[in-house]
Coordinates of C-alpha atoms in Angstrom, one line a residue:
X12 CA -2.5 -14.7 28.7
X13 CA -5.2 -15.8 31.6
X14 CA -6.7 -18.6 30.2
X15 CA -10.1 -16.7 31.5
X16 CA -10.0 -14.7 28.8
X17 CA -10.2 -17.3 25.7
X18 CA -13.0 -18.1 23.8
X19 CA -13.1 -21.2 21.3
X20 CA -16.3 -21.4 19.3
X21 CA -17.2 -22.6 15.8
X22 CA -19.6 -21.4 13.5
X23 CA -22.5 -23.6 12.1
X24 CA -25.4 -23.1 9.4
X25 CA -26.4 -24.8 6.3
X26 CA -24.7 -24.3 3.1
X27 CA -25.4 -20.6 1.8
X28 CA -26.7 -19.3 5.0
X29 CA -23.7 -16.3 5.3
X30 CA -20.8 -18.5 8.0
X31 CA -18.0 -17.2 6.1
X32 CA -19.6 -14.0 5.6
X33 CA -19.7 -13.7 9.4
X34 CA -16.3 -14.8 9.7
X35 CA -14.9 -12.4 7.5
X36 CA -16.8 -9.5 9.7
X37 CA -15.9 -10.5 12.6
X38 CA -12.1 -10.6 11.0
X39 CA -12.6 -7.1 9.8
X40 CA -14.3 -5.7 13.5
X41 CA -11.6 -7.5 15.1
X42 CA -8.7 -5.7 13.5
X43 CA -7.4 -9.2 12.6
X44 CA -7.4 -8.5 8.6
X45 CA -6.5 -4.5 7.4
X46 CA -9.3 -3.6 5.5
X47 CA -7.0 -3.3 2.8
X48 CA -6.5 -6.7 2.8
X49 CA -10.2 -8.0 3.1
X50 CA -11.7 -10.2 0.5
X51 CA -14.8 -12.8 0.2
X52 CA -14.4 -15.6 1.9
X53 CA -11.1 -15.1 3.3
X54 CA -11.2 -18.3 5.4
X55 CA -11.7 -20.6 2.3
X56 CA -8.3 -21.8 0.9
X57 CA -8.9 -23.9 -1.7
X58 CA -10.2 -22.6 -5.3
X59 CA -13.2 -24.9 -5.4
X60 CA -14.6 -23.6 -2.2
X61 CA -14.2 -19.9 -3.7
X62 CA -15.3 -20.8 -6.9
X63 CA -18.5 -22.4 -5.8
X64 CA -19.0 -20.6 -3.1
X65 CA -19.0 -23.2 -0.5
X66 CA -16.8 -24.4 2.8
X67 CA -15.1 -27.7 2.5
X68 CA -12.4 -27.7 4.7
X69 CA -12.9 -26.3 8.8
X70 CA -10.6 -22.9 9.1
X71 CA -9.6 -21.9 12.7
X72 CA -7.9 -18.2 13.3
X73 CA -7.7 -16.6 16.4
X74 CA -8.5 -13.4 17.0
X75 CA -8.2 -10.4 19.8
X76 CA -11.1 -8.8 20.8
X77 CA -10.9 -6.3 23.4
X78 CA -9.2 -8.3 26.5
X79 CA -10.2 -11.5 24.9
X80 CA -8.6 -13.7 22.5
X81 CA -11.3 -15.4 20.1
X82 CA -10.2 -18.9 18.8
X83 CA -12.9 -19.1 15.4
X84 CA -13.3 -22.5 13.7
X85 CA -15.8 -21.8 10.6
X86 CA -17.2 -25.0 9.4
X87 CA -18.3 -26.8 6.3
X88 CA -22.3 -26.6 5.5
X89 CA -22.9 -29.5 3.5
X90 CA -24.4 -32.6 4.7
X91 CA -21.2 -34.4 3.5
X92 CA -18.7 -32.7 5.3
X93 CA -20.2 -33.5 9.0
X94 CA -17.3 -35.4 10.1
X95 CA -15.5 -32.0 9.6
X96 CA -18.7 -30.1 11.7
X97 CA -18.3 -32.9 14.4
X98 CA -14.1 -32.1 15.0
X99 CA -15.5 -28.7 15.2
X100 CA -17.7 -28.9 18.1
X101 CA -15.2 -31.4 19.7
X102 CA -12.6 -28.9 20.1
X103 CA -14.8 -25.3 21.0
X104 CA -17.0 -24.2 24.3
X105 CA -19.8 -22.8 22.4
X106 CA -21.1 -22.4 18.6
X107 CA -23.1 -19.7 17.2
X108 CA -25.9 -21.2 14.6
X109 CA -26.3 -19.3 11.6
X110 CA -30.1 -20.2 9.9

C-alpha cells in the first residue's frame, strides 16, 4: 500500500456530543462492520462505557475507503481522560472536532 494513501486522524468533542456515533457511521459507510453486525457504540469495549454511555478508553480501527485506508482513533470526552485525548493527537495527521 502507497503510504500516500493513509489517513490517521482521531475524533474529539465533549462527552455526549455524538464521537462514537460518528465512528460507528463512518464504520457502517465504510463497509468495515456488515450491517448485520452494527450496534451502538461499537468502539466502546468495556460495559461501563456502554452502560453509561460514555468513552473511556481511545479505540483505533482502520478502515478502507475508496483507494484510502483510514486509521480512526475515537477518543474519550471527559475532562479526566485527557491524557488518553493527548496520545491521540500525538499519533494522527489531522482530528475532526465534534461540538
Amino acid at each position: 500500500m502507497d503510504q500516500t494513501k493513509i489517513r490517521n486522524f482521531c475524533i474529539i468533542a465533549h462527552i455526549d456530543h455524538g464521537k462514537s456515533t460518528l465512528a460507528d457511521r463512518m464504520l457502517e459507510i465504510t463497509g468495515t462492520i456488515k450491517k448485520r453486525d452494527m450496534q451502538d457504540q461499537l468502539l466502546d469495549q468495556m460495559d461501563i462505557e456502554r452502560e453509561r454511555g460514555i468513552t473511556i478508553k481511545l479505540a483505533p480501527v482502520r478502515m478502507a475507503w475508496k483507494e484510502y485506508i483510514l486509521n480512526l482513533i475515537d477518543t474519550p470526552g471527559h475532562v479526566d481522560f485527557a491524557y488518553e485525548v493527548s496520545r491521540s493527537l500525538a499519533a494522527v495527521e489531522g482530528a475532526v472536532f465534534v461540538s
